[in-house]
C-alpha positions as a LaTeX table, in Angstrom:
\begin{tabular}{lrrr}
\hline
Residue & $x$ (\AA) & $y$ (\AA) & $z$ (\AA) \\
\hline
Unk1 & $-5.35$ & $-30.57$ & 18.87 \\
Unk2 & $-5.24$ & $-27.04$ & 17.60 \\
Unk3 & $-5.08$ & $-26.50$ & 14.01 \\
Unk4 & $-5.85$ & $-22.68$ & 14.01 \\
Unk5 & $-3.42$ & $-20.75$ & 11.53 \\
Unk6 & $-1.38$ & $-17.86$ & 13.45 \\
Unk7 & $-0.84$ & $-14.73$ & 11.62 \\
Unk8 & 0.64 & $-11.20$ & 12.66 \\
Unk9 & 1.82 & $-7.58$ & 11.69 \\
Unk10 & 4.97 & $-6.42$ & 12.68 \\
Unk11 & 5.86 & $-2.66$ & 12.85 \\
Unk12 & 6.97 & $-0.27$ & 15.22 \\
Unk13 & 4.77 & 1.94 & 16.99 \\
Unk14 & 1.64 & 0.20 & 15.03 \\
Unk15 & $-1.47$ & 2.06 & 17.15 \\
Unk16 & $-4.50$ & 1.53 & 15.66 \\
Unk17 & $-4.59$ & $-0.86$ & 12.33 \\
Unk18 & $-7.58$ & $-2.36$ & 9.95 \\
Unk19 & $-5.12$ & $-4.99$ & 9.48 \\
Unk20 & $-7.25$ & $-7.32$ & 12.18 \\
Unk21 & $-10.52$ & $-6.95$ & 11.08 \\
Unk22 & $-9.87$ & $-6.86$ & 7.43 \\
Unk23 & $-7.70$ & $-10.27$ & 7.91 \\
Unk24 & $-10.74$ & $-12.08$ & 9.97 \\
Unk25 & $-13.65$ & $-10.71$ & 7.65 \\
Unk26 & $-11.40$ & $-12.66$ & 5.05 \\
Unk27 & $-10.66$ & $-15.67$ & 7.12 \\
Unk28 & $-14.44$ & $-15.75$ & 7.52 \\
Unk29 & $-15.34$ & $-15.72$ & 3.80 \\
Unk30 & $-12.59$ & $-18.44$ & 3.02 \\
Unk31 & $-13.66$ & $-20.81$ & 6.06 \\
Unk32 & $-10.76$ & $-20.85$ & 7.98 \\
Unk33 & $-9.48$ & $-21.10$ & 11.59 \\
Unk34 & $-6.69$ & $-18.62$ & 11.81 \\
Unk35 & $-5.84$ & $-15.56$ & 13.97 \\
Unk36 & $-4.31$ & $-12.36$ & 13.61 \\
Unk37 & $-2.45$ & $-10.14$ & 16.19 \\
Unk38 & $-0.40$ & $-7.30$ & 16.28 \\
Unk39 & 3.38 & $-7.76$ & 17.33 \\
Unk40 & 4.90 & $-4.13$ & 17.86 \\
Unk41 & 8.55 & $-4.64$ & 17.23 \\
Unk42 & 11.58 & $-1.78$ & 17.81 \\
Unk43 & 14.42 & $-2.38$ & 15.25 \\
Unk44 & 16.89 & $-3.35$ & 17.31 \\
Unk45 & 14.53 & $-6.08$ & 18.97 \\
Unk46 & 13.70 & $-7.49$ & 15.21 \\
Unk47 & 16.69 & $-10.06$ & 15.05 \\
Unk48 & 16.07 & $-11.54$ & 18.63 \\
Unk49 & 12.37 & $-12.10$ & 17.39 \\
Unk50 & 13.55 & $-14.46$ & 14.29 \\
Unk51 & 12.40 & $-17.34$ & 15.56 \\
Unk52 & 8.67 & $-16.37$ & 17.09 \\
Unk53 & 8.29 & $-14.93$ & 13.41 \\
Unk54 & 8.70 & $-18.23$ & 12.45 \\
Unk55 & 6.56 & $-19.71$ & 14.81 \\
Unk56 & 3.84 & $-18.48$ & 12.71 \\
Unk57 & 2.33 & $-19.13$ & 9.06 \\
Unk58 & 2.65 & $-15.57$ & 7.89 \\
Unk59 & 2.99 & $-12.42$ & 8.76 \\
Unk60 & 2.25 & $-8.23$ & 7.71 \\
Unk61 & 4.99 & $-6.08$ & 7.55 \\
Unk62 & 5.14 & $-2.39$ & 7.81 \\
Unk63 & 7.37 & 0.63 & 9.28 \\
Unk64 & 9.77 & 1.02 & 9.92 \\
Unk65 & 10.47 & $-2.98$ & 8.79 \\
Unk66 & 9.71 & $-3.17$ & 5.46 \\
Unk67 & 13.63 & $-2.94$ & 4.47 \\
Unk68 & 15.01 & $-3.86$ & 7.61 \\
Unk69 & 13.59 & $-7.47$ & 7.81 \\
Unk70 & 15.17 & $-8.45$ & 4.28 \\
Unk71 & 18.60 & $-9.80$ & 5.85 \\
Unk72 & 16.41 & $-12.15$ & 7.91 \\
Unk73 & 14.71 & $-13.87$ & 4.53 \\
Unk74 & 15.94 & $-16.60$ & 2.47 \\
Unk75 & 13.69 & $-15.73$ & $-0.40$ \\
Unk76 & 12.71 & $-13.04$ & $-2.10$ \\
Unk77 & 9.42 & $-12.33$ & $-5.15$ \\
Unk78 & 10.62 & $-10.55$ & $-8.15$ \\
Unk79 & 8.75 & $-7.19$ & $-7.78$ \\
Unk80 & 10.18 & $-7.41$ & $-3.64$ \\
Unk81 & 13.80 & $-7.95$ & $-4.96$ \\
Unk82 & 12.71 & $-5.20$ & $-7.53$ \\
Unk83 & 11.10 & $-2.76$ & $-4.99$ \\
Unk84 & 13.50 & $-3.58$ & $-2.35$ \\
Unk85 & 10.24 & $-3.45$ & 0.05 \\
Unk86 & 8.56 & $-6.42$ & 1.62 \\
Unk87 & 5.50 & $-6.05$ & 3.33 \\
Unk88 & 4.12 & $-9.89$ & 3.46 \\
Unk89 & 6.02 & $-13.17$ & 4.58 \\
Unk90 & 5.12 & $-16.63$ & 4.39 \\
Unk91 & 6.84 & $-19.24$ & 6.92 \\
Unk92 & 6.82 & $-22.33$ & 5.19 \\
Unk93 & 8.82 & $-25.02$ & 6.84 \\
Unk94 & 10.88 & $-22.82$ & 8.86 \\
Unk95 & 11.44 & $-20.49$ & 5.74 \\
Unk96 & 10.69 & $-17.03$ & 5.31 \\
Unk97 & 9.36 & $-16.08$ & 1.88 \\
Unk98 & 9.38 & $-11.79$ & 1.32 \\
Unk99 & 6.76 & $-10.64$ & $-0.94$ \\
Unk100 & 5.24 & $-7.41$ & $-1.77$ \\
Unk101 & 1.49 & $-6.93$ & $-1.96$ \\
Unk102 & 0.94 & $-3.42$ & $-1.75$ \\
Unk103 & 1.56 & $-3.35$ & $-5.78$ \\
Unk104 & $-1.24$ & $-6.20$ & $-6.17$ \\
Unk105 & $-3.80$ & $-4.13$ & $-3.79$ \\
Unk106 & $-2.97$ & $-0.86$ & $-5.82$ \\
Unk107 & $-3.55$ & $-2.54$ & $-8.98$ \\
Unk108 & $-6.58$ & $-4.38$ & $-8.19$ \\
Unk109 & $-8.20$ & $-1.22$ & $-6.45$ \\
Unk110 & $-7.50$ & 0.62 & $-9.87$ \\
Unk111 & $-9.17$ & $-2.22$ & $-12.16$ \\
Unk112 & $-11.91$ & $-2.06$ & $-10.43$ \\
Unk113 & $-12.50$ & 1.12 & $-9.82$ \\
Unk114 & $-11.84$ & 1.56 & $-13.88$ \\
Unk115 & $-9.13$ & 3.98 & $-13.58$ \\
Unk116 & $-6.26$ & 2.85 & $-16.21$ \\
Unk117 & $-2.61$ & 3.20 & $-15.01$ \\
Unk118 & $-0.86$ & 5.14 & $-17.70$ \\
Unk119 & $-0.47$ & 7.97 & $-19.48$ \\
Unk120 & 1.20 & 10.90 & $-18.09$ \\
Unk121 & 1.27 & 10.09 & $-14.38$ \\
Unk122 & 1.58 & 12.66 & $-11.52$ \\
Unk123 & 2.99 & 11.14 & $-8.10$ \\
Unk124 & 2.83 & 13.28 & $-5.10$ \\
Unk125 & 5.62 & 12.48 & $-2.68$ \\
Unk126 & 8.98 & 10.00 & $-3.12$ \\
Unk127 & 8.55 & 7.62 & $-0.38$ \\
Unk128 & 7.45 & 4.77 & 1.04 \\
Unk129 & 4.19 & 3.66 & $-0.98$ \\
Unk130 & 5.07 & 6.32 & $-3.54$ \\
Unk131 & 8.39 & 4.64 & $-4.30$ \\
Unk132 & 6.34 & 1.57 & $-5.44$ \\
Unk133 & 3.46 & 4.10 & $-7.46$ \\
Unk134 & 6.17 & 4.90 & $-9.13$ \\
Unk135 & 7.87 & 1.90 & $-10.37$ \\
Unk136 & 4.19 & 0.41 & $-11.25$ \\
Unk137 & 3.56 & 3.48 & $-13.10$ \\
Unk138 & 6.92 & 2.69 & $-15.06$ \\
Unk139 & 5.77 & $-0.70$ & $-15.88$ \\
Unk140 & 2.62 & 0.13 & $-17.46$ \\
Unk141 & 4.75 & 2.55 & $-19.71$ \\
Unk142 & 3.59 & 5.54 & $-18.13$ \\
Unk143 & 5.35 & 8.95 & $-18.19$ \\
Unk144 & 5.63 & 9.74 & $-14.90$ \\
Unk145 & 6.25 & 13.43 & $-13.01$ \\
Unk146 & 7.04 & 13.38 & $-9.06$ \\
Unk147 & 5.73 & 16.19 & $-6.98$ \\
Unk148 & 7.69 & 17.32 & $-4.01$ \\
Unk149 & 8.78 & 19.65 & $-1.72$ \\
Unk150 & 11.59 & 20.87 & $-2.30$ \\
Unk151 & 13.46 & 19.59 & 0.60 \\
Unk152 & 12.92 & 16.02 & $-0.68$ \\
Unk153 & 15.03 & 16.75 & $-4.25$ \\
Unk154 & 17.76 & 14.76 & $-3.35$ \\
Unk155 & 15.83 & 11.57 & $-2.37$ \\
Unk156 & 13.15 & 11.91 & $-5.19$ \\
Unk157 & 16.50 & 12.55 & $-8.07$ \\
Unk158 & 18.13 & 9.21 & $-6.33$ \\
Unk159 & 14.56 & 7.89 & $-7.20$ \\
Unk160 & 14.58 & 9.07 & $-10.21$ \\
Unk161 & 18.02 & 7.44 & $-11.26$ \\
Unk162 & 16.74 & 3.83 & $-10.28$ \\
Unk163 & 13.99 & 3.72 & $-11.80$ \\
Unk164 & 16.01 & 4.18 & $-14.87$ \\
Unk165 & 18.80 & 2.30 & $-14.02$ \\
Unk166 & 16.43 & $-0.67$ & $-13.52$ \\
Unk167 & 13.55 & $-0.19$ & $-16.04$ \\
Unk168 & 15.00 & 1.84 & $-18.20$ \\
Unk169 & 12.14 & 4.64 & $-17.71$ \\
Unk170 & 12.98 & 8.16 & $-17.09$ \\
Unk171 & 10.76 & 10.67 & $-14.73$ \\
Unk172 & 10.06 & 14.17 & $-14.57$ \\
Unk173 & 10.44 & 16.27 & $-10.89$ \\
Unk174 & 8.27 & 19.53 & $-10.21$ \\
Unk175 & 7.64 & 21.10 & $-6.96$ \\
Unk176 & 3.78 & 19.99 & $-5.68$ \\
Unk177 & 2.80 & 24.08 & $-6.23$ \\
Unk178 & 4.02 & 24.34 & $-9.32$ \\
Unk179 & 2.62 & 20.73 & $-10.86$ \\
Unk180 & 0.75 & 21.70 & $-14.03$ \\
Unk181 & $-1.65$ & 20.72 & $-16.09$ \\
Unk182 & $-3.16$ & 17.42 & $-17.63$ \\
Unk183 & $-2.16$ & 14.63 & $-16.12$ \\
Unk184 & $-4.16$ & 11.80 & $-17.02$ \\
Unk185 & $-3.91$ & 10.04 & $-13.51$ \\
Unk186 & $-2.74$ & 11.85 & $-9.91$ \\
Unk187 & $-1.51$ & 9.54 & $-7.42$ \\
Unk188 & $-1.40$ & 11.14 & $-4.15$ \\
Unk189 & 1.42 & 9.23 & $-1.79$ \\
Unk190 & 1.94 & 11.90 & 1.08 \\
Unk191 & 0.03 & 12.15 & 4.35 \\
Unk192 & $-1.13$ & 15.61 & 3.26 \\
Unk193 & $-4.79$ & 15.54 & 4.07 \\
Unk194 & $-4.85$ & 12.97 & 6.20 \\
Unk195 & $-6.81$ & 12.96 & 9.33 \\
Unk196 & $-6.77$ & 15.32 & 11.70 \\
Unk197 & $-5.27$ & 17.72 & 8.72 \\
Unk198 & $-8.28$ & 17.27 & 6.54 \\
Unk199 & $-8.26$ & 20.06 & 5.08 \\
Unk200 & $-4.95$ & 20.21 & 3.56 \\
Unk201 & $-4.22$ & 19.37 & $-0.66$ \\
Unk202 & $-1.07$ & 18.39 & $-1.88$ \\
Unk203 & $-2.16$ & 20.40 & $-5.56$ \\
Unk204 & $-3.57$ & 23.36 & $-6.60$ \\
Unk205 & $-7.24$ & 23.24 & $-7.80$ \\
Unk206 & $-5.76$ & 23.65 & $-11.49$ \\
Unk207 & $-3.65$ & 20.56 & $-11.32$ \\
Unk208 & $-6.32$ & 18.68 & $-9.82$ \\
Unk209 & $-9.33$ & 19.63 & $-11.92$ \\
Unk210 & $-7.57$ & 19.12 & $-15.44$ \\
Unk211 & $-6.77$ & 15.51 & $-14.56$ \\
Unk212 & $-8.32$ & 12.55 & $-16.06$ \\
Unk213 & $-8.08$ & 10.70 & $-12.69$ \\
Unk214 & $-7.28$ & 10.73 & $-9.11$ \\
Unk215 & $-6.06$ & 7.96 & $-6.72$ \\
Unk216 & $-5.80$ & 9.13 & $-3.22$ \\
Unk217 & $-3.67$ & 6.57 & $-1.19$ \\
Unk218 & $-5.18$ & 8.27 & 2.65 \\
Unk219 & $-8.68$ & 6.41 & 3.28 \\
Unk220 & $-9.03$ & 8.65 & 6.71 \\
Unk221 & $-10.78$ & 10.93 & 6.27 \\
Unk222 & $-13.00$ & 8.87 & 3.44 \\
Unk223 & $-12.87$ & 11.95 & 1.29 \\
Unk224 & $-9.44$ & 14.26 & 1.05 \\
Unk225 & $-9.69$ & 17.66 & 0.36 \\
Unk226 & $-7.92$ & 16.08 & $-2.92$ \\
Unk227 & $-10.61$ & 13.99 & $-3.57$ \\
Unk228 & $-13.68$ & 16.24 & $-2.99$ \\
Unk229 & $-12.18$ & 18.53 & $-5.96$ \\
Unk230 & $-11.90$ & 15.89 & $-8.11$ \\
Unk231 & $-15.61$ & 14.35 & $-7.25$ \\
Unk232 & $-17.43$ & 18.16 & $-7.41$ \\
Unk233 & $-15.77$ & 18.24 & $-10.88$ \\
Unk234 & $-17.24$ & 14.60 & $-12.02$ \\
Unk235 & $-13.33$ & 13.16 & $-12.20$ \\
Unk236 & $-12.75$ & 9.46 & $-11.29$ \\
Unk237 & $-11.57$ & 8.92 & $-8.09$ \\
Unk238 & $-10.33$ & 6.52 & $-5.47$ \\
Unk239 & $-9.25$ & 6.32 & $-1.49$ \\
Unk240 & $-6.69$ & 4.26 & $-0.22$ \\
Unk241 & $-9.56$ & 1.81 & 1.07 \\
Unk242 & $-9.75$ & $-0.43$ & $-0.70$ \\
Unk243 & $-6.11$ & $-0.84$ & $-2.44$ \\
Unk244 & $-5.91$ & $-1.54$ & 2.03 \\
Unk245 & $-8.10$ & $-4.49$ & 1.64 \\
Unk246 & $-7.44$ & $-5.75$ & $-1.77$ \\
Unk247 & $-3.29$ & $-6.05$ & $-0.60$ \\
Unk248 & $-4.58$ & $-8.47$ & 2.51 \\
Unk249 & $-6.48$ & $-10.55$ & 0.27 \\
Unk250 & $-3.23$ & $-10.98$ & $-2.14$ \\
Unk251 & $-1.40$ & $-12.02$ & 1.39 \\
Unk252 & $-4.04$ & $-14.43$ & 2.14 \\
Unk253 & $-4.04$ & $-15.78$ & $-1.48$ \\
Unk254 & 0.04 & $-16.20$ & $-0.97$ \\
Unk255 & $-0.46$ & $-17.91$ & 2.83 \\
Unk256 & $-3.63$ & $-20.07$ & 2.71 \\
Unk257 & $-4.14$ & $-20.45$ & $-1.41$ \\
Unk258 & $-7.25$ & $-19.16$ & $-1.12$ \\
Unk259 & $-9.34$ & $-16.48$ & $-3.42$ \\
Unk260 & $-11.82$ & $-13.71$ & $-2.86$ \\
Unk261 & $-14.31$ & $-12.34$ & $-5.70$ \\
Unk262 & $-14.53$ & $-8.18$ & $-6.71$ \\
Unk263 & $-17.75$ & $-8.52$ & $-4.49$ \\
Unk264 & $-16.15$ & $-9.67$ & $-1.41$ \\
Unk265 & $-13.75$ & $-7.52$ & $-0.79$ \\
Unk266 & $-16.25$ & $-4.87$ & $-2.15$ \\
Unk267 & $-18.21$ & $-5.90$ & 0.88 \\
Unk268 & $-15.77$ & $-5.74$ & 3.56 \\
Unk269 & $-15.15$ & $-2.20$ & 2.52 \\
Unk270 & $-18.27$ & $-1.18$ & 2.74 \\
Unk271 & $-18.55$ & $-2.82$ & 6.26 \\
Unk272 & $-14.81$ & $-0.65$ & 6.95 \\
Unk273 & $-16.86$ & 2.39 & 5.62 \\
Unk274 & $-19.54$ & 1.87 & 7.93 \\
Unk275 & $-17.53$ & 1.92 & 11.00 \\
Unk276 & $-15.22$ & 4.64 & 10.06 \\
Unk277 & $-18.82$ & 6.74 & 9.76 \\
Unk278 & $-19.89$ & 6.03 & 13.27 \\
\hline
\end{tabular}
């Protein structure tokens, strides 16, 4: 009899992902038989897949899903109901459980990186992960600015009004080249600088080097243009590595009950590191 665990991300197109190797480094520290595919899925093949979702234990979730496959749940965690995002399920007994992990990674790969989530708060971009920056950001009490093009004003101001409508917290909007000074943590959530565009920054070298702290969500390349300012001027900083790694392990935690030490996943990012580098 088979007693392997069967685990999955669902997305559409996926192409490459960590999500494999990070899930079976951690299935290898915690001693258990379970595997992990990749399931492309198109949106309007997500409801005819119900029932091989549930076929599994758990599974990833990421675009263009993360919204879409709430209908499809019977249960929701607070900050997924809150951040009306899930990007982890667990099937248990034929039930599908919506949680959202990307908030646990982000705040676990700040804590241990010692960068402290507060203060006035700079947030480059209004979607996707920067929607849930910004509502973490809000719950630590910080004062948080967006930073956006200007053809994103009507998306990042609809932002703006839930985040007060459900926390109570208002934001600030500025234009990413015209951003300021002194923010005591940037938060970069836009693909600018992301490989092959490596050599593109979201901020001017003024906004950047006056900061107390920067958190770059890209972890390819290893080092933004964004980041290499802030490390040549001795500023904290942080890729999206290991927030990447630190988000499975909460999904594994949720799944299999298991835990993982600052040391183990400290390790499997170093062995991600390595193979990025070859």
């Amino acid at each position: 009899m088979n007693n392997e665990k069967s685990f999955a991300l669902i997305g559409y197109p996926l192409g490459h992902s960590l999500s494999p190797v990070i899930h079976s480094e951690l299935f290898k520290i915690a001693n258990l038989s379970a595997s992990y595919k990749l399931l492309e899925i198109e949106p309007k093949s997500l409801e005819s897949k119900a029932d091989e979702l549930k076929s599994l234990q758990g599974f990833n979730v990421t675009i263009p899903h993360k919204t879409n496959i709430i209908p499809f749940l019977e249960e929701l965690s607070d900050k997924a109901r809150l951040f009306g995002a899930v990007n982890t399920v667990d099937c248990k007994n034929g039930r599908l459980i919506g949680f959202n992990t990307d908030c646990i990674g982000f705040l676990r790969a700040l804590n241990a990186a010692g960068i402290e989530l507060g203060g006035r708060v700079l947030i480059c971009g209004c979607g996707g992960v920067s929607r849930m920056f910004a509502f973490e950001s809000a719950l630590a009490g910080g004062e948080t600015t967006f930073a956006i093009r200007e053809g994103s004003m009507q998306k990042c101001k609809a932002l703006c009004s839930e985040l007060e409508e459900k926390l109570g917290k208002k934001s600030n909007i500025v234009l990413l080249s015209d951003a300021g000074k002194g923010y005591d943590l940037i938060i970069n959530g836009t693909p600018v600088g992301m490989f092959p565009n490596v050599d593109e920054c979201p901020l001017s070298e003024e906004t950047i080097i006056s900061s107390g702290a920067v958190f770059d969500a890209i972890y390819n390349p290893e080092e933004t243009a964004l980041l290499k300012i802030a490390k040549r001027s001795g500023i904290k900083h942080l890729n999206g590595l290991s927030m990447l790694v630190w988000q499975a392990a909460a999904a594994e935690e949720i799944w299999n009950g298991v835990d993982f030490s600052e040391d183990e996943i400290n390790n499997i990012v170093d062995k991600l590191r390595v193979k990025s580098e070859k």
